[in-house]
Amino acid sequence: MNELVYRKALETDMDYLLQLRKETMSEHLINSGIVSNDEDQLLRINYLFDQAKIVVLDNENVGLLKLDEKENRIEIVQIQIDPKFQKKGLGQQIIKEVIKNALAEKKELVLSVLKANPAKELYERLGFKIIDEDEFSFMMLFVI
């Protein structure tokens, strides 16, 4: 298993985060019929920015994890893996760590995923079930 390190995202990471978001989300947004420009992307990056963590592997940035932790619930707000590091099990490894922590803390674990995003299949394999939906997204809950 790869040794992932999580470090707090800094203002100096903005260019990286914008590029990462464009590379990982633009296709899914377009496929969902959502028009998005850099300003929209930056709004999403800045949402709960104080909770954002850069995922690092072998001293190289490989992605982003942003969790919103409440008393009884953890929400995976964003998880993005740099395309150069996709298909290596990193996203699955990160989500499994989050699941393990949620179970240990006895917290509900939720996320939302764009309907056009194939990551939905990964979430389902890991135990998430659709509990609601809107025009663009599925809301999912981890079920043991």
GROMACS .gro file of N, CA and C in nm:
model
  432
    1MET      N    1   0.085  -0.118   0.000
    1MET     CA    2   0.000   0.000   0.000
    1MET      C    3   0.089   0.124   0.000
    2ASN      N    4   0.049   0.223  -0.076
    2ASN     CA    5   0.126   0.346  -0.086
    2ASN      C    6   0.114   0.428   0.042
    3GLU      N    7   0.224   0.490   0.082
    3GLU     CA    8   0.225   0.573   0.202
    3GLU      C    9   0.183   0.715   0.163
    4LEU      N   10   0.057   0.746   0.188
    4LEU     CA   11   0.005   0.878   0.155
    4LEU      C   12   0.021   0.970   0.274
    5VAL      N   13   0.053   1.095   0.244
    5VAL     CA   14   0.065   1.198   0.347
    5VAL      C   15  -0.036   1.306   0.311
    6TYR      N   16  -0.099   1.362   0.413
    6TYR     CA   17  -0.197   1.468   0.392
    6TYR      C   18  -0.143   1.594   0.456
    7ARG      N   19  -0.135   1.701   0.378
    7ARG     CA   20  -0.092   1.829   0.434
    7ARG      C   21  -0.198   1.934   0.405
    8LYS      N   22  -0.207   2.028   0.496
    8LYS     CA   23  -0.306   2.135   0.482
    8LYS      C   24  -0.279   2.213   0.353
    9ALA      N   25  -0.384   2.238   0.278
    9ALA     CA   26  -0.370   2.319   0.157
    9ALA      C   27  -0.343   2.464   0.196
   10LEU      N   28  -0.257   2.528   0.119
   10LEU     CA   29  -0.218   2.666   0.144
   10LEU      C   30  -0.259   2.753   0.025
   11GLU      N   31  -0.262   2.883   0.048
   11GLU     CA   32  -0.293   2.976  -0.061
   11GLU      C   33  -0.198   2.954  -0.179
   12THR      N   34  -0.075   2.917  -0.150
   12THR     CA   35   0.024   2.895  -0.257
   12THR      C   36  -0.009   2.771  -0.342
   13ASP      N   37  -0.106   2.691  -0.298
   13ASP     CA   38  -0.149   2.573  -0.374
   13ASP      C   39  -0.260   2.605  -0.474
   14MET      N   40  -0.305   2.729  -0.479
   14MET     CA   41  -0.421   2.764  -0.562
   14MET      C   42  -0.404   2.726  -0.709
   15ASP      N   43  -0.290   2.756  -0.768
   15ASP     CA   44  -0.269   2.723  -0.910
   15ASP      C   45  -0.279   2.572  -0.930
   16TYR      N   46  -0.216   2.495  -0.840
   16TYR     CA   47  -0.223   2.349  -0.848
   16TYR      C   48  -0.367   2.301  -0.835
   17LEU      N   49  -0.440   2.356  -0.738
   17LEU     CA   50  -0.578   2.312  -0.714
   17LEU      C   51  -0.670   2.346  -0.831
   18LEU      N   52  -0.648   2.462  -0.893
   18LEU     CA   53  -0.729   2.500  -1.008
   18LEU      C   54  -0.699   2.406  -1.125
   19GLN      N   55  -0.573   2.379  -1.149
   19GLN     CA   56  -0.536   2.288  -1.258
   19GLN      C   57  -0.591   2.147  -1.231
   20LEU      N   58  -0.578   2.101  -1.107
   20LEU     CA   59  -0.628   1.969  -1.068
   20LEU      C   60  -0.779   1.961  -1.090
   21ARG      N   61  -0.849   2.064  -1.047
   21ARG     CA   62  -0.995   2.064  -1.062
   21ARG      C   63  -1.034   2.062  -1.210
   22LYS      N   64  -0.966   2.141  -1.292
   22LYS     CA   65  -0.997   2.142  -1.435
   22LYS      C   66  -0.973   2.004  -1.496
   23GLU      N   67  -0.859   1.944  -1.461
   23GLU     CA   68  -0.824   1.814  -1.520
   23GLU      C   69  -0.916   1.702  -1.472
   24THR      N   70  -0.966   1.712  -1.350
   24THR     CA   71  -1.045   1.602  -1.296
   24THR      C   72  -1.196   1.623  -1.309
   25MET      N   73  -1.239   1.747  -1.322
   25MET     CA   74  -1.384   1.772  -1.316
   25MET      C   75  -1.445   1.829  -1.443
   26SER      N   76  -1.368   1.895  -1.528
   26SER     CA   77  -1.426   1.964  -1.644
   26SER      C   78  -1.510   1.871  -1.731
   27GLU      N   79  -1.457   1.753  -1.763
   27GLU     CA   80  -1.529   1.659  -1.848
   27GLU      C   81  -1.663   1.619  -1.784
   28HIS      N   82  -1.663   1.592  -1.654
   28HIS     CA   83  -1.785   1.550  -1.585
   28HIS      C   84  -1.886   1.665  -1.578
   29LEU      N   85  -1.837   1.786  -1.557
   29LEU     CA   86  -1.927   1.902  -1.554
   29LEU      C   87  -1.991   1.922  -1.692
   30ILE      N   88  -1.909   1.915  -1.796
   30ILE     CA   89  -1.961   1.931  -1.932
   30ILE      C   90  -2.063   1.821  -1.962
   31ASN      N   91  -2.029   1.697  -1.928
   31ASN     CA   92  -2.121   1.585  -1.952
   31ASN      C   93  -2.250   1.597  -1.872
   32SER      N   94  -2.245   1.675  -1.764
   32SER     CA   95  -2.363   1.698  -1.681
   32SER      C   96  -2.445   1.817  -1.730
   33GLY      N   97  -2.390   1.889  -1.829
   33GLY     CA   98  -2.458   2.007  -1.880
   33GLY      C   99  -2.436   2.129  -1.793
   34ILE      N  100  -2.329   2.127  -1.713
   34ILE     CA  101  -2.297   2.240  -1.625
   34ILE      C  102  -2.185   2.321  -1.688
   35VAL      N  103  -2.214   2.447  -1.714
   35VAL     CA  104  -2.113   2.537  -1.769
   35VAL      C  105  -2.031   2.591  -1.651
   36SER      N  106  -1.900   2.582  -1.664
   36SER     CA  107  -1.815   2.623  -1.552
   36SER      C  108  -1.691   2.693  -1.606
   37ASN      N  109  -1.660   2.808  -1.546
   37ASN     CA  110  -1.539   2.880  -1.584
   37ASN      C  111  -1.443   2.881  -1.465
   38ASP      N  112  -1.328   2.945  -1.483
   38ASP     CA  113  -1.229   2.948  -1.375
   38ASP      C  114  -1.286   3.007  -1.246
   39GLU      N  115  -1.368   3.110  -1.260
   39GLU     CA  116  -1.427   3.174  -1.142
   39GLU      C  117  -1.516   3.074  -1.065
   40ASP      N  118  -1.596   2.997  -1.138
   40ASP     CA  119  -1.680   2.895  -1.075
   40ASP      C  120  -1.593   2.789  -1.006
   41GLN      N  121  -1.487   2.749  -1.075
   41GLN     CA  122  -1.397   2.647  -1.020
   41GLN      C  123  -1.332   2.699  -0.892
   42LEU      N  124  -1.290   2.825  -0.892
   42LEU     CA  125  -1.226   2.883  -0.773
   42LEU      C  126  -1.324   2.894  -0.657
   43LEU      N  127  -1.450   2.922  -0.685
   43LEU     CA  128  -1.552   2.925  -0.578
   43LEU      C  129  -1.560   2.788  -0.511
   44ARG      N  130  -1.558   2.683  -0.592
   44ARG     CA  131  -1.565   2.547  -0.537
   44ARG      C  132  -1.437   2.513  -0.458
   45ILE      N  133  -1.324   2.555  -0.510
   45ILE     CA  134  -1.197   2.531  -0.439
   45ILE      C  135  -1.198   2.603  -0.305
   46ASN      N  136  -1.249   2.725  -0.303
   46ASN     CA  137  -1.249   2.805  -0.180
   46ASN      C  138  -1.353   2.760  -0.078
   47TYR      N  139  -1.453   2.683  -0.123
   47TYR     CA  140  -1.556   2.633  -0.031
   47TYR      C  141  -1.489   2.539   0.070
   48LEU      N  142  -1.500   2.573   0.199
   48LEU     CA  143  -1.438   2.496   0.307
   48LEU      C  144  -1.287   2.477   0.285
   49PHE      N  145  -1.223   2.580   0.230
   49PHE     CA  146  -1.080   2.569   0.199
   49PHE      C  147  -0.997   2.532   0.321
   50ASP      N  148  -1.040   2.577   0.438
   50ASP     CA  149  -0.964   2.545   0.560
   50ASP      C  150  -0.966   2.396   0.592
   51GLN      N  151  -1.053   2.320   0.526
   51GLN     CA  152  -1.060   2.175   0.545
   51GLN      C  153  -0.984   2.098   0.436
   52ALA      N  154  -0.932   2.169   0.338
   52ALA     CA  155  -0.868   2.105   0.223
   52ALA      C  156  -0.730   2.051   0.260
   53LYS      N  157  -0.705   1.928   0.213
   53LYS     CA  158  -0.575   1.866   0.235
   53LYS      C  159  -0.520   1.820   0.101
   54ILE      N  160  -0.394   1.854   0.078
   54ILE     CA  161  -0.324   1.805  -0.041
   54ILE      C  162  -0.276   1.664  -0.010
   55VAL      N  163  -0.302   1.572  -0.101
   55VAL     CA  164  -0.257   1.434  -0.086
   55VAL      C  165  -0.119   1.424  -0.153
   56VAL      N  166  -0.023   1.373  -0.076
   56VAL     CA  167   0.116   1.369  -0.123
   56VAL      C  168   0.165   1.224  -0.121
   57LEU      N  169   0.232   1.184  -0.227
   57LEU     CA  170   0.292   1.051  -0.236
   57LEU      C  171   0.436   1.070  -0.284
   58ASP      N  172   0.531   1.019  -0.207
   58ASP     CA  173   0.673   1.032  -0.244
   58ASP      C  174   0.710   1.176  -0.277
   59ASN      N  175   0.668   1.268  -0.189
   59ASN     CA  176   0.697   1.411  -0.202
   59ASN      C  177   0.638   1.477  -0.327
   60GLU      N  178   0.538   1.415  -0.387
   60GLU     CA  179   0.473   1.473  -0.503
   60GLU      C  180   0.323   1.486  -0.476
   61ASN      N  181   0.267   1.602  -0.510
   61ASN     CA  182   0.123   1.622  -0.495
   61ASN      C  183   0.050   1.529  -0.592
   62VAL      N  184  -0.044   1.453  -0.539
   62VAL     CA  185  -0.120   1.360  -0.623
   62VAL      C  186  -0.269   1.386  -0.620
   63GLY      N  187  -0.314   1.477  -0.533
   63GLY     CA  188  -0.458   1.502  -0.529
   63GLY      C  189  -0.501   1.589  -0.413
   64LEU      N  190  -0.632   1.588  -0.392
   64LEU     CA  191  -0.698   1.670  -0.292
   64LEU      C  192  -0.802   1.587  -0.218
   65LEU      N  193  -0.809   1.608  -0.088
   65LEU     CA  194  -0.918   1.551  -0.007
   65LEU      C  195  -0.972   1.663   0.080
   66LYS      N  196  -1.104   1.681   0.072
   66LYS     CA  197  -1.168   1.783   0.157
   66LYS      C  198  -1.286   1.717   0.227
   67LEU      N  199  -1.279   1.715   0.359
   67LEU     CA  200  -1.385   1.658   0.441
   67LEU      C  201  -1.451   1.767   0.524
   68ASP      N  202  -1.581   1.754   0.544
   68ASP     CA  203  -1.653   1.842   0.635
   68ASP      C  204  -1.698   1.754   0.751
   69GLU      N  205  -1.628   1.767   0.864
   69GLU     CA  206  -1.656   1.681   0.979
   69GLU      C  207  -1.745   1.754   1.079
   70LYS      N  208  -1.857   1.690   1.109
   70LYS     CA  209  -1.950   1.741   1.209
   70LYS      C  210  -1.955   1.644   1.325
   71GLU      N  211  -2.038   1.673   1.423
   71GLU     CA  212  -2.046   1.590   1.544
   71GLU      C  213  -2.082   1.444   1.511
   72ASN      N  214  -2.181   1.425   1.423
   72ASN     CA  215  -2.229   1.290   1.395
   72ASN      C  216  -2.211   1.248   1.249
   73ARG      N  217  -2.143   1.331   1.170
   73ARG     CA  218  -2.140   1.305   1.027
   73ARG      C  219  -2.010   1.356   0.966
   74ILE      N  220  -1.961   1.281   0.869
   74ILE     CA  221  -1.848   1.325   0.787
   74ILE      C  222  -1.897   1.328   0.643
   75GLU      N  223  -1.871   1.439   0.576
   75GLU     CA  224  -1.904   1.449   0.434
   75GLU      C  225  -1.774   1.457   0.354
   76ILE      N  226  -1.761   1.371   0.255
   76ILE     CA  227  -1.651   1.384   0.160
   76ILE      C  228  -1.696   1.492   0.063
   77VAL      N  229  -1.640   1.611   0.079
   77VAL     CA  230  -1.680   1.727  -0.001
   77VAL      C  231  -1.613   1.720  -0.138
   78GLN      N  232  -1.484   1.688  -0.138
   78GLN     CA  233  -1.410   1.675  -0.264
   78GLN      C  234  -1.302   1.570  -0.247
   79ILE      N  235  -1.288   1.490  -0.349
   79ILE     CA  236  -1.172   1.401  -0.360
   79ILE      C  237  -1.134   1.402  -0.507
   80GLN      N  238  -1.011   1.440  -0.532
   80GLN     CA  239  -0.963   1.448  -0.670
   80GLN      C  240  -0.823   1.390  -0.675
   81ILE      N  241  -0.802   1.302  -0.771
   81ILE     CA  242  -0.670   1.243  -0.791
   81ILE      C  243  -0.619   1.291  -0.926
   82ASP      N  244  -0.498   1.342  -0.927
   82ASP     CA  245  -0.432   1.388  -1.049
   82ASP      C  246  -0.440   1.276  -1.154
   83PRO      N  247  -0.483   1.308  -1.277
   83PRO     CA  248  -0.496   1.204  -1.379
   83PRO      C  249  -0.370   1.118  -1.397
   84LYS      N  250  -0.252   1.175  -1.374
   84LYS     CA  251  -0.127   1.096  -1.387
   84LYS      C  252  -0.121   0.985  -1.283
   85PHE      N  253  -0.198   0.997  -1.176
   85PHE     CA  254  -0.194   0.899  -1.067
   85PHE      C  255  -0.324   0.819  -1.054
   86GLN      N  256  -0.416   0.841  -1.147
   86GLN     CA  257  -0.541   0.765  -1.143
   86GLN      C  258  -0.517   0.622  -1.188
   87LYS      N  259  -0.611   0.536  -1.156
   87LYS     CA  260  -0.606   0.393  -1.192
   87LYS      C  261  -0.493   0.319  -1.119
   88LYS      N  262  -0.450   0.373  -1.005
   88LYS     CA  263  -0.346   0.309  -0.924
   88LYS      C  264  -0.399   0.272  -0.785
   89GLY      N  265  -0.530   0.293  -0.764
   89GLY     CA  266  -0.590   0.257  -0.636
   89GLY      C  267  -0.580   0.363  -0.528
   90LEU      N  268  -0.527   0.481  -0.562
   90LEU     CA  269  -0.510   0.585  -0.460
   90LEU      C  270  -0.644   0.637  -0.409
   91GLY      N  271  -0.737   0.663  -0.501
   91GLY     CA  272  -0.869   0.712  -0.459
   91GLY      C  273  -0.937   0.611  -0.368
   92GLN      N  274  -0.931   0.485  -0.406
   92GLN     CA  275  -0.990   0.379  -0.324
   92GLN      C  276  -0.923   0.373  -0.187
   93GLN      N  277  -0.791   0.384  -0.186
   93GLN     CA  278  -0.717   0.380  -0.059
   93GLN      C  279  -0.760   0.495   0.032
   94ILE      N  280  -0.772   0.614  -0.024
   94ILE     CA  281  -0.812   0.731   0.054
   94ILE      C  282  -0.953   0.712   0.110
   95ILE      N  283  -1.045   0.669   0.024
   95ILE     CA  284  -1.184   0.652   0.069
   95ILE      C  285  -1.193   0.545   0.177
   96LYS      N  286  -1.117   0.437   0.162
   96LYS     CA  287  -1.118   0.332   0.264
   96LYS      C  288  -1.068   0.386   0.398
   97GLU      N  289  -0.968   0.474   0.396
   97GLU     CA  290  -0.918   0.535   0.520
   97GLU      C  291  -1.027   0.621   0.583
   98VAL      N  292  -1.099   0.698   0.500
   98VAL     CA  293  -1.208   0.782   0.551
   98VAL      C  294  -1.319   0.695   0.610
   99ILE      N  295  -1.352   0.585   0.543
   99ILE     CA  296  -1.454   0.492   0.593
   99ILE      C  297  -1.411   0.437   0.729
  100LYS      N  298  -1.287   0.394   0.737
  100LYS     CA  299  -1.234   0.337   0.862
  100LYS      C  300  -1.246   0.438   0.977
  101ASN      N  301  -1.210   0.563   0.949
  101ASN     CA  302  -1.218   0.668   1.051
  101ASN      C  303  -1.363   0.696   1.090
  102ALA      N  304  -1.453   0.701   0.991
  102ALA     CA  305  -1.595   0.726   1.020
  102ALA      C  306  -1.652   0.614   1.107
  103LEU      N  307  -1.617   0.490   1.075
  103LEU     CA  308  -1.665   0.377   1.155
  103LEU      C  309  -1.610   0.384   1.298
  104ALA      N  310  -1.481   0.415   1.310
  104ALA     CA  311  -1.418   0.422   1.442
  104ALA      C  312  -1.482   0.532   1.527
  105GLU      N  313  -1.522   0.642   1.462
  105GLU     CA  314  -1.582   0.754   1.534
  105GLU      C  315  -1.734   0.742   1.540
  106LYS      N  316  -1.788   0.632   1.482
  106LYS     CA  317  -1.933   0.608   1.479
  106LYS      C  318  -2.008   0.726   1.417
  107LYS      N  319  -1.956   0.772   1.304
  107LYS     CA  320  -2.018   0.884   1.233
  107LYS      C  321  -2.074   0.837   1.099
  108GLU      N  322  -2.184   0.899   1.060
  108GLU     CA  323  -2.241   0.876   0.928
  108GLU      C  324  -2.144   0.933   0.825
  109LEU      N  325  -2.132   0.867   0.710
  109LEU     CA  326  -2.041   0.912   0.604
  109LEU      C  327  -2.121   0.933   0.476
  110VAL      N  328  -2.115   1.054   0.422
  110VAL     CA  329  -2.192   1.089   0.303
  110VAL      C  330  -2.104   1.158   0.200
  111LEU      N  331  -2.152   1.158   0.077
  111LEU     CA  332  -2.086   1.232  -0.030
  111LEU      C  333  -2.189   1.258  -0.138
  112SER      N  334  -2.155   1.345  -0.231
  112SER     CA  335  -2.238   1.360  -0.350
  112SER      C  336  -2.146   1.347  -0.470
  113VAL      N  337  -2.201   1.294  -0.577
  113VAL     CA  338  -2.122   1.270  -0.699
  113VAL      C  339  -2.208   1.309  -0.818
  114LEU      N  340  -2.146   1.374  -0.915
  114LEU     CA  341  -2.218   1.408  -1.038
  114LEU      C  342  -2.265   1.280  -1.105
  115LYS      N  343  -2.385   1.284  -1.158
  115LYS     CA  344  -2.441   1.166  -1.224
  115LYS      C  345  -2.353   1.120  -1.340
  116ALA      N  346  -2.284   1.213  -1.404
  116ALA     CA  347  -2.199   1.181  -1.519
  116ALA      C  348  -2.058   1.137  -1.479
  117ASN      N  349  -2.030   1.128  -1.349
  117ASN     CA  350  -1.895   1.094  -1.302
  117ASN      C  351  -1.886   0.943  -1.278
  118PRO      N  352  -1.796   0.874  -1.349
  118PRO     CA  353  -1.784   0.729  -1.330
  118PRO      C  354  -1.733   0.690  -1.191
  119ALA      N  355  -1.687   0.784  -1.110
  119ALA     CA  356  -1.644   0.753  -0.973
  119ALA      C  357  -1.759   0.696  -0.892
  120LYS      N  358  -1.882   0.721  -0.934
  120LYS     CA  359  -1.999   0.664  -0.866
  120LYS      C  360  -1.986   0.514  -0.850
  121GLU      N  361  -1.933   0.448  -0.952
  121GLU     CA  362  -1.917   0.302  -0.947
  121GLU      C  363  -1.819   0.260  -0.837
  122LEU      N  364  -1.712   0.336  -0.820
  122LEU     CA  365  -1.616   0.309  -0.712
  122LEU      C  366  -1.685   0.324  -0.577
  123TYR      N  367  -1.759   0.432  -0.561
  123TYR     CA  368  -1.828   0.455  -0.433
  123TYR      C  369  -1.925   0.340  -0.402
  124GLU      N  370  -1.996   0.294  -0.504
  124GLU     CA  371  -2.090   0.183  -0.483
  124GLU      C  372  -2.014   0.055  -0.443
  125ARG      N  373  -1.902   0.028  -0.510
  125ARG     CA  374  -1.823  -0.091  -0.475
  125ARG      C  375  -1.774  -0.086  -0.330
  126LEU      N  376  -1.748   0.036  -0.281
  126LEU     CA  377  -1.696   0.053  -0.146
  126LEU      C  378  -1.807   0.057  -0.040
  127GLY      N  379  -1.934   0.052  -0.082
  127GLY     CA  380  -2.042   0.042   0.015
  127GLY      C  381  -2.135   0.162   0.024
  128PHE      N  382  -2.120   0.258  -0.065
  128PHE     CA  383  -2.210   0.374  -0.065
  128PHE      C  384  -2.336   0.341  -0.144
  129LYS      N  385  -2.449   0.389  -0.092
  129LYS     CA  386  -2.579   0.370  -0.157
  129LYS      C  387  -2.640   0.507  -0.184
  130ILE      N  388  -2.712   0.516  -0.296
  130ILE     CA  389  -2.781   0.641  -0.331
  130ILE      C  390  -2.898   0.660  -0.235
  131ILE      N  391  -2.904   0.779  -0.173
  131ILE     CA  392  -3.015   0.807  -0.082
  131ILE      C  393  -3.102   0.923  -0.132
  132ASP      N  394  -3.050   0.999  -0.229
  132ASP     CA  395  -3.125   1.113  -0.282
  132ASP      C  396  -3.057   1.157  -0.411
  133GLU      N  397  -3.124   1.243  -0.484
  133GLU     CA  398  -3.063   1.297  -0.605
  133GLU      C  399  -3.127   1.430  -0.638
  134ASP      N  400  -3.052   1.509  -0.715
  134ASP     CA  401  -3.108   1.630  -0.772
  134ASP      C  402  -3.082   1.624  -0.922
  135GLU      N  403  -3.097   1.734  -0.989
  135GLU     CA  404  -3.084   1.734  -1.135
  135GLU      C  405  -2.948   1.680  -1.181
  136PHE      N  406  -2.841   1.713  -1.107
  136PHE     CA  407  -2.706   1.681  -1.153
  136PHE      C  408  -2.633   1.573  -1.073
  137SER      N  409  -2.671   1.552  -0.947
  137SER     CA  410  -2.591   1.470  -0.857
  137SER      C  411  -2.672   1.364  -0.784
  138PHE      N  412  -2.600   1.261  -0.742
  138PHE     CA  413  -2.653   1.162  -0.648
  138PHE      C  414  -2.595   1.192  -0.511
  139MET      N  415  -2.677   1.187  -0.406
  139MET     CA  416  -2.628   1.194  -0.271
  139MET      C  417  -2.616   1.050  -0.224
  140MET      N  418  -2.503   1.016  -0.163
  140MET     CA  419  -2.477   0.878  -0.126
  140MET      C  420  -2.438   0.868   0.020
  141LEU      N  421  -2.476   0.755   0.081
  141LEU     CA  422  -2.450   0.727   0.221
  141LEU      C  423  -2.374   0.596   0.229
  142PHE      N  424  -2.269   0.592   0.313
  142PHE     CA  425  -2.197   0.467   0.334
  142PHE      C  426  -2.282   0.377   0.422
  143VAL      N  427  -2.304   0.254   0.375
  143VAL     CA  428  -2.384   0.157   0.449
  143VAL      C  429  -2.298   0.034   0.473
  144ILE      N  430  -2.292  -0.011   0.599
  144ILE     CA  431  -2.211  -0.128   0.632
  144ILE      C  432  -2.274  -0.253   0.573
   0.00000   0.00000   0.00000
